[in-house]
Amino acid sequence: MPEDGGPVWKVGELARRTGLTVRTLHHYEQVGLLRPAARTAAGHRLYGAADVRRLYQVVALRELGLPLDVIGILLAGEADIAERLAEHLALVEQRLVRLRSLRSRLAALVATAESTGSTAPADLLGLIEEVVRMQDVINNYFSEEQLALLEERRRALGEDAIAAAEAEWPELIAKVQAEMDAGTDPADPRVRALAGRWMGLLEAFHGGDDGLRESLFTMYAENSEQINRDSGGPSPDMIAYISRANAAD
């Protein structure tokens, strides 16, 4: 048990509470970033409050775009939690400003297009500028190495496979929504099968790379409402439902 005698979490519980995967937590342990404070007699990992604080620093530094080896060096120097929180807050506020600006511009252009049937070139130029700025937001979620890896995966998969996966998402989302509406337990075999396919489609995106998976989940978590509104993506409740189905293994 942790020396402070405080609350403890098993690896599965910690994964559910944080939204990370068990595999990611194991990976952090393998590279020396997060080691469980103790183990049960049966060998199950136990994480304490100090581990949670360290895990937050790892997640915050990853979001700031730092690779895991650099994070390890920083944490070896006892990185300050207050400083990490302040940096994280500044990054989130920066993203919010950009998203709100783009949303306002798009809403104004939609209203103009609906009322007049056209938009002025100057307005479109402004929108292009805003979209280009949004690329900076993407760069905040994915490092240059990750973007290069995504491009490699895109070429390896081929446009046909990518198009097929994109076309499957709406049907899969509709099936999951139907089970949610019916009140089906996430542990039901039907839901678990849907969750398995869900994770398979995500796997096609991140290829099992822990960093890409985390960046994808973080980007969605912080922009879920816009993604849902603009492209019919899954709601946060649906993501939680699928997570419970996967945890039922």
mmCIF file of C-alpha atoms in Angstrom:
data_model
loop_
_atom_site.group_PDB
_atom_site.id
_atom_site.type_symbol
_atom_site.label_atom_id
_atom_site.label_comp_id
_atom_site.label_asym_id
_atom_site.label_seq_id
_atom_site.Cartn_x
_atom_site.Cartn_y
_atom_site.Cartn_z
ATOM 1 C CA MET A 1 0.000 0.000 0.000
ATOM 2 C CA PRO A 2 1.158 3.610 -0.571
ATOM 3 C CA GLU A 3 2.998 5.023 2.406
ATOM 4 C CA ASP A 4 0.584 7.947 2.828
ATOM 5 C CA GLY A 5 -2.312 5.570 3.492
ATOM 6 C CA GLY A 6 -4.525 7.517 1.082
ATOM 7 C CA PRO A 7 -6.864 6.210 -1.633
ATOM 8 C CA VAL A 8 -5.546 3.730 -4.173
ATOM 9 C CA TRP A 9 -6.665 2.677 -7.645
ATOM 10 C CA LYS A 10 -6.064 -0.500 -9.577
ATOM 11 C CA VAL A 11 -4.881 -0.035 -13.152
ATOM 12 C CA GLY A 12 -8.337 -0.640 -14.647
ATOM 13 C CA GLU A 13 -9.934 1.838 -12.249
ATOM 14 C CA LEU A 14 -7.279 4.441 -12.994
ATOM 15 C CA ALA A 15 -7.802 3.957 -16.717
ATOM 16 C CA ARG A 16 -11.566 4.446 -16.408
ATOM 17 C CA ARG A 17 -11.197 7.504 -14.190
ATOM 18 C CA THR A 18 -8.688 9.206 -16.495
ATOM 19 C CA GLY A 19 -9.915 8.129 -19.927
ATOM 20 C CA LEU A 20 -6.510 6.617 -20.695
ATOM 21 C CA THR A 21 -6.178 2.991 -21.684
ATOM 22 C CA VAL A 22 -4.678 0.244 -19.553
ATOM 23 C CA ARG A 23 -2.199 -0.284 -22.360
ATOM 24 C CA THR A 24 -1.080 3.354 -22.125
ATOM 25 C CA LEU A 25 -0.585 3.097 -18.358
ATOM 26 C CA HIS A 26 1.436 -0.086 -18.838
ATOM 27 C CA HIS A 27 3.493 1.677 -21.501
ATOM 28 C CA TYR A 28 4.220 4.584 -19.155
ATOM 29 C CA GLU A 29 5.438 2.040 -16.624
ATOM 30 C CA GLN A 30 7.642 0.303 -19.190
ATOM 31 C CA VAL A 31 9.386 3.556 -20.117
ATOM 32 C CA GLY A 32 9.803 4.560 -16.474
ATOM 33 C CA LEU A 33 7.346 7.466 -16.363
ATOM 34 C CA LEU A 34 4.801 5.990 -13.959
ATOM 35 C CA ARG A 35 5.382 3.141 -11.564
ATOM 36 C CA PRO A 36 2.632 1.817 -9.258
ATOM 37 C CA ALA A 37 3.147 2.670 -5.612
ATOM 38 C CA ALA A 38 2.422 -0.906 -4.555
ATOM 39 C CA ARG A 39 0.992 -4.233 -5.637
ATOM 40 C CA THR A 40 -1.560 -6.539 -4.108
ATOM 41 C CA ALA A 41 -0.664 -10.018 -2.933
ATOM 42 C CA ALA A 42 -1.917 -11.227 -6.302
ATOM 43 C CA GLY A 43 0.392 -8.835 -8.125
ATOM 44 C CA HIS A 44 -2.191 -6.262 -9.215
ATOM 45 C CA ARG A 45 -0.853 -2.720 -9.583
ATOM 46 C CA LEU A 46 -1.978 -0.106 -7.044
ATOM 47 C CA TYR A 47 -1.647 3.611 -7.709
ATOM 48 C CA GLY A 48 -1.784 6.282 -4.996
ATOM 49 C CA ALA A 49 -2.356 10.041 -4.905
ATOM 50 C CA ALA A 50 1.302 10.779 -5.681
ATOM 51 C CA ASP A 51 1.045 8.560 -8.768
ATOM 52 C CA VAL A 52 -2.029 10.482 -9.921
ATOM 53 C CA ARG A 53 -0.153 13.776 -9.577
ATOM 54 C CA ARG A 54 2.736 12.374 -11.587
ATOM 55 C CA LEU A 55 0.378 10.980 -14.215
ATOM 56 C CA TYR A 56 -1.189 14.412 -14.610
ATOM 57 C CA GLN A 57 2.247 15.897 -15.264
ATOM 58 C CA VAL A 58 2.916 13.255 -17.917
ATOM 59 C CA VAL A 59 -0.424 13.943 -19.632
ATOM 60 C CA ALA A 60 0.013 17.727 -19.433
ATOM 61 C CA LEU A 61 3.530 17.593 -20.846
ATOM 62 C CA ARG A 62 2.406 15.264 -23.654
ATOM 63 C CA GLU A 63 -0.322 17.739 -24.537
ATOM 64 C CA LEU A 64 2.299 20.458 -24.724
ATOM 65 C CA GLY A 65 3.910 18.389 -27.468
ATOM 66 C CA LEU A 66 6.865 16.901 -25.608
ATOM 67 C CA PRO A 67 8.031 13.358 -26.444
ATOM 68 C CA LEU A 68 8.079 10.776 -23.680
ATOM 69 C CA ASP A 69 11.858 10.680 -23.354
ATOM 70 C CA VAL A 70 11.991 14.441 -22.755
ATOM 71 C CA ILE A 71 9.138 14.158 -20.253
ATOM 72 C CA GLY A 72 11.166 11.567 -18.368
ATOM 73 C CA ILE A 73 14.099 13.958 -18.136
ATOM 74 C CA LEU A 74 11.874 16.781 -16.897
ATOM 75 C CA LEU A 75 10.185 14.645 -14.261
ATOM 76 C CA ALA A 76 13.538 13.375 -13.071
ATOM 77 C CA GLY A 77 14.187 16.992 -12.143
ATOM 78 C CA GLU A 78 10.993 17.091 -10.053
ATOM 79 C CA ALA A 79 8.813 19.168 -12.375
ATOM 80 C CA ASP A 80 6.597 21.591 -10.456
ATOM 81 C CA ILE A 81 2.862 20.680 -10.516
ATOM 82 C CA ALA A 82 1.733 24.314 -10.216
ATOM 83 C CA GLU A 83 3.860 25.275 -13.211
ATOM 84 C CA ARG A 84 2.465 22.396 -15.277
ATOM 85 C CA LEU A 85 -1.096 23.399 -14.342
ATOM 86 C CA ALA A 86 -0.447 26.992 -15.373
ATOM 87 C CA GLU A 87 1.036 25.929 -18.719
ATOM 88 C CA HIS A 88 -1.860 23.562 -19.328
ATOM 89 C CA LEU A 89 -4.405 26.274 -18.513
ATOM 90 C CA ALA A 90 -2.701 28.742 -20.862
ATOM 91 C CA LEU A 91 -2.775 26.189 -23.687
ATOM 92 C CA VAL A 92 -6.461 25.382 -23.186
ATOM 93 C CA GLU A 93 -7.380 29.077 -23.082
ATOM 94 C CA GLN A 94 -5.442 29.671 -26.287
ATOM 95 C CA ARG A 95 -7.364 26.896 -28.015
ATOM 96 C CA LEU A 96 -10.693 28.219 -26.756
ATOM 97 C CA VAL A 97 -9.983 31.686 -28.145
ATOM 98 C CA ARG A 98 -9.192 30.250 -31.575
ATOM 99 C CA LEU A 99 -12.212 27.959 -31.628
ATOM 100 C CA ARG A 100 -14.594 30.720 -30.574
ATOM 101 C CA SER A 101 -13.181 33.061 -33.207
ATOM 102 C CA LEU A 102 -13.615 30.483 -35.958
ATOM 103 C CA ARG A 103 -17.124 29.607 -34.782
ATOM 104 C CA SER A 104 -18.202 33.254 -34.817
ATOM 105 C CA ARG A 105 -16.830 33.815 -38.319
ATOM 106 C CA LEU A 106 -18.480 30.652 -39.664
ATOM 107 C CA ALA A 107 -21.829 31.503 -38.065
ATOM 108 C CA ALA A 108 -21.760 34.949 -39.674
ATOM 109 C CA LEU A 109 -20.882 33.540 -43.098
ATOM 110 C CA VAL A 110 -23.606 30.880 -42.866
ATOM 111 C CA ALA A 111 -26.172 33.564 -42.099
ATOM 112 C CA THR A 112 -24.954 35.675 -45.033
ATOM 113 C CA ALA A 113 -24.941 32.752 -47.456
ATOM 114 C CA GLU A 114 -28.450 31.689 -46.435
ATOM 115 C CA SER A 115 -29.868 35.202 -46.870
ATOM 116 C CA THR A 116 -28.046 36.284 -50.056
ATOM 117 C CA GLY A 117 -26.986 33.044 -51.674
ATOM 118 C CA SER A 118 -23.343 34.150 -51.862
ATOM 119 C CA THR A 119 -20.399 35.346 -49.822
ATOM 120 C CA ALA A 120 -17.935 38.152 -50.471
ATOM 121 C CA PRO A 121 -14.367 37.186 -51.457
ATOM 122 C CA ALA A 122 -13.053 39.240 -48.538
ATOM 123 C CA ASP A 123 -15.115 37.118 -46.144
ATOM 124 C CA LEU A 124 -13.776 33.911 -47.648
ATOM 125 C CA LEU A 125 -10.237 35.211 -47.423
ATOM 126 C CA GLY A 126 -10.830 35.876 -43.736
ATOM 127 C CA LEU A 127 -12.185 32.357 -43.304
ATOM 128 C CA ILE A 128 -9.142 30.891 -45.022
ATOM 129 C CA GLU A 129 -6.952 32.825 -42.616
ATOM 130 C CA GLU A 130 -8.938 31.462 -39.679
ATOM 131 C CA VAL A 131 -8.674 27.901 -40.961
ATOM 132 C CA VAL A 132 -4.934 28.295 -41.370
ATOM 133 C CA ARG A 133 -4.763 29.447 -37.766
ATOM 134 C CA MET A 134 -6.666 26.330 -36.766
ATOM 135 C CA GLN A 135 -3.773 24.330 -38.173
ATOM 136 C CA ASP A 136 -1.819 25.652 -35.218
ATOM 137 C CA VAL A 137 -4.432 24.038 -32.971
ATOM 138 C CA ILE A 138 -3.877 20.704 -34.687
ATOM 139 C CA ASN A 139 -0.162 21.149 -34.194
ATOM 140 C CA ASN A 140 -0.842 21.550 -30.472
ATOM 141 C CA TYR A 141 -2.378 18.076 -30.403
ATOM 142 C CA PHE A 142 -0.032 16.280 -32.790
ATOM 143 C CA SER A 143 3.716 16.692 -32.969
ATOM 144 C CA GLU A 144 5.506 16.967 -36.322
ATOM 145 C CA GLU A 145 6.616 13.368 -35.949
ATOM 146 C CA GLN A 146 3.033 12.259 -35.321
ATOM 147 C CA LEU A 147 1.712 14.179 -38.330
ATOM 148 C CA ALA A 148 4.383 12.571 -40.483
ATOM 149 C CA LEU A 149 3.411 9.161 -39.096
ATOM 150 C CA LEU A 150 -0.255 9.843 -39.901
ATOM 151 C CA GLU A 151 0.671 10.719 -43.468
ATOM 152 C CA GLU A 152 2.681 7.497 -43.753
ATOM 153 C CA ARG A 153 -0.281 5.514 -42.459
ATOM 154 C CA ARG A 154 -2.584 7.251 -44.927
ATOM 155 C CA ARG A 155 -0.351 6.264 -47.834
ATOM 156 C CA ALA A 156 0.015 2.706 -46.534
ATOM 157 C CA LEU A 157 -3.733 2.213 -46.057
ATOM 158 C CA GLY A 158 -4.706 3.755 -49.389
ATOM 159 C CA GLU A 159 -7.558 6.094 -50.199
ATOM 160 C CA ASP A 160 -10.080 3.263 -50.758
ATOM 161 C CA ALA A 161 -9.537 1.808 -47.272
ATOM 162 C CA ILE A 162 -9.724 5.249 -45.697
ATOM 163 C CA ALA A 163 -12.943 6.054 -47.570
ATOM 164 C CA ALA A 164 -14.461 2.720 -46.485
ATOM 165 C CA ALA A 165 -13.605 3.401 -42.840
ATOM 166 C CA GLU A 166 -15.036 6.917 -43.027
ATOM 167 C CA ALA A 167 -18.226 5.555 -44.583
ATOM 168 C CA GLU A 168 -18.589 2.923 -41.842
ATOM 169 C CA TRP A 169 -18.504 5.403 -38.968
ATOM 170 C CA PRO A 170 -22.040 6.860 -39.412
ATOM 171 C CA GLU A 171 -23.586 3.372 -39.540
ATOM 172 C CA LEU A 172 -21.632 2.240 -36.486
ATOM 173 C CA ILE A 173 -22.571 5.375 -34.550
ATOM 174 C CA ALA A 174 -26.237 4.818 -35.428
ATOM 175 C CA LYS A 175 -26.101 1.215 -34.185
ATOM 176 C CA VAL A 176 -24.490 2.246 -30.906
ATOM 177 C CA GLN A 177 -27.058 5.010 -30.454
ATOM 178 C CA ALA A 178 -29.852 2.483 -30.993
ATOM 179 C CA GLU A 179 -28.455 0.269 -28.223
ATOM 180 C CA MET A 180 -28.136 3.281 -25.927
ATOM 181 C CA ASP A 181 -31.722 4.324 -26.659
ATOM 182 C CA ALA A 182 -32.877 0.777 -25.913
ATOM 183 C CA GLY A 183 -31.079 0.844 -22.564
ATOM 184 C CA THR A 184 -28.844 -2.105 -23.468
ATOM 185 C CA ASP A 185 -26.213 -2.880 -20.848
ATOM 186 C CA PRO A 186 -22.738 -2.005 -22.178
ATOM 187 C CA ALA A 187 -21.609 -5.499 -21.147
ATOM 188 C CA ASP A 188 -24.137 -7.077 -23.540
ATOM 189 C CA PRO A 189 -22.374 -9.122 -26.271
ATOM 190 C CA ARG A 190 -24.001 -7.004 -29.000
ATOM 191 C CA VAL A 191 -22.591 -3.805 -27.556
ATOM 192 C CA ARG A 192 -19.197 -5.364 -26.910
ATOM 193 C CA ALA A 193 -19.071 -6.445 -30.565
ATOM 194 C CA LEU A 194 -19.854 -2.888 -31.642
ATOM 195 C CA ALA A 195 -17.202 -1.595 -29.240
ATOM 196 C CA GLY A 196 -14.701 -4.031 -30.738
ATOM 197 C CA ARG A 197 -15.384 -2.699 -34.228
ATOM 198 C CA TRP A 198 -15.210 0.858 -32.872
ATOM 199 C CA MET A 199 -11.734 0.234 -31.484
ATOM 200 C CA GLY A 200 -10.761 -1.453 -34.744
ATOM 201 C CA LEU A 201 -11.590 1.681 -36.729
ATOM 202 C CA LEU A 202 -9.627 3.804 -34.283
ATOM 203 C CA GLU A 203 -6.747 1.361 -34.595
ATOM 204 C CA ALA A 204 -6.738 2.032 -38.340
ATOM 205 C CA PHE A 205 -6.123 5.678 -37.483
ATOM 206 C CA HIS A 206 -3.470 5.441 -34.776
ATOM 207 C CA GLY A 207 -1.980 2.056 -35.656
ATOM 208 C CA GLY A 208 -1.585 1.126 -31.996
ATOM 209 C CA ASP A 209 0.723 4.067 -31.327
ATOM 210 C CA ASP A 210 0.080 5.226 -27.749
ATOM 211 C CA GLY A 211 1.025 8.822 -28.460
ATOM 212 C CA LEU A 212 -1.284 9.109 -31.470
ATOM 213 C CA ARG A 213 -4.109 7.500 -29.511
ATOM 214 C CA GLU A 214 -3.734 9.950 -26.647
ATOM 215 C CA SER A 215 -3.527 12.947 -28.996
ATOM 216 C CA LEU A 216 -6.646 11.811 -30.859
ATOM 217 C CA PHE A 217 -8.645 11.324 -27.655
ATOM 218 C CA THR A 218 -7.486 14.664 -26.253
ATOM 219 C CA MET A 219 -8.399 16.503 -29.458
ATOM 220 C CA TYR A 220 -11.851 14.935 -29.444
ATOM 221 C CA ALA A 221 -12.437 15.540 -25.739
ATOM 222 C CA GLU A 222 -11.725 19.253 -26.093
ATOM 223 C CA ASN A 223 -13.723 19.680 -29.321
ATOM 224 C CA SER A 224 -16.468 17.061 -29.003
ATOM 225 C CA GLU A 225 -19.382 19.484 -29.347
ATOM 226 C CA GLN A 226 -18.039 20.999 -32.554
ATOM 227 C CA ILE A 227 -17.128 17.609 -34.031
ATOM 228 C CA ASN A 228 -20.592 16.277 -33.181
ATOM 229 C CA ARG A 229 -22.273 19.341 -34.644
ATOM 230 C CA ASP A 230 -20.181 19.602 -37.805
ATOM 231 C CA SER A 231 -19.699 15.963 -38.767
ATOM 232 C CA GLY A 232 -22.211 13.971 -36.737
ATOM 233 C CA GLY A 233 -19.483 12.465 -34.611
ATOM 234 C CA PRO A 234 -20.164 10.526 -31.409
ATOM 235 C CA SER A 235 -21.345 12.363 -28.305
ATOM 236 C CA PRO A 236 -19.347 12.257 -25.049
ATOM 237 C CA ASP A 237 -22.076 9.986 -23.604
ATOM 238 C CA MET A 238 -21.555 7.558 -26.474
ATOM 239 C CA ILE A 239 -17.800 7.551 -25.922
ATOM 240 C CA ALA A 240 -18.392 6.743 -22.245
ATOM 241 C CA TYR A 241 -20.812 3.953 -23.230
ATOM 242 C CA ILE A 242 -18.236 2.382 -25.556
ATOM 243 C CA SER A 243 -15.579 2.709 -22.855
ATOM 244 C CA ARG A 244 -17.767 0.809 -20.407
ATOM 245 C CA ALA A 245 -18.321 -1.892 -23.017
ATOM 246 C CA ASN A 246 -14.595 -2.283 -23.519
ATOM 247 C CA ALA A 247 -14.005 -2.354 -19.777
ATOM 248 C CA ALA A 248 -16.464 -5.234 -19.468
ATOM 249 C CA ASP A 249 -13.968 -7.665 -21.019
#
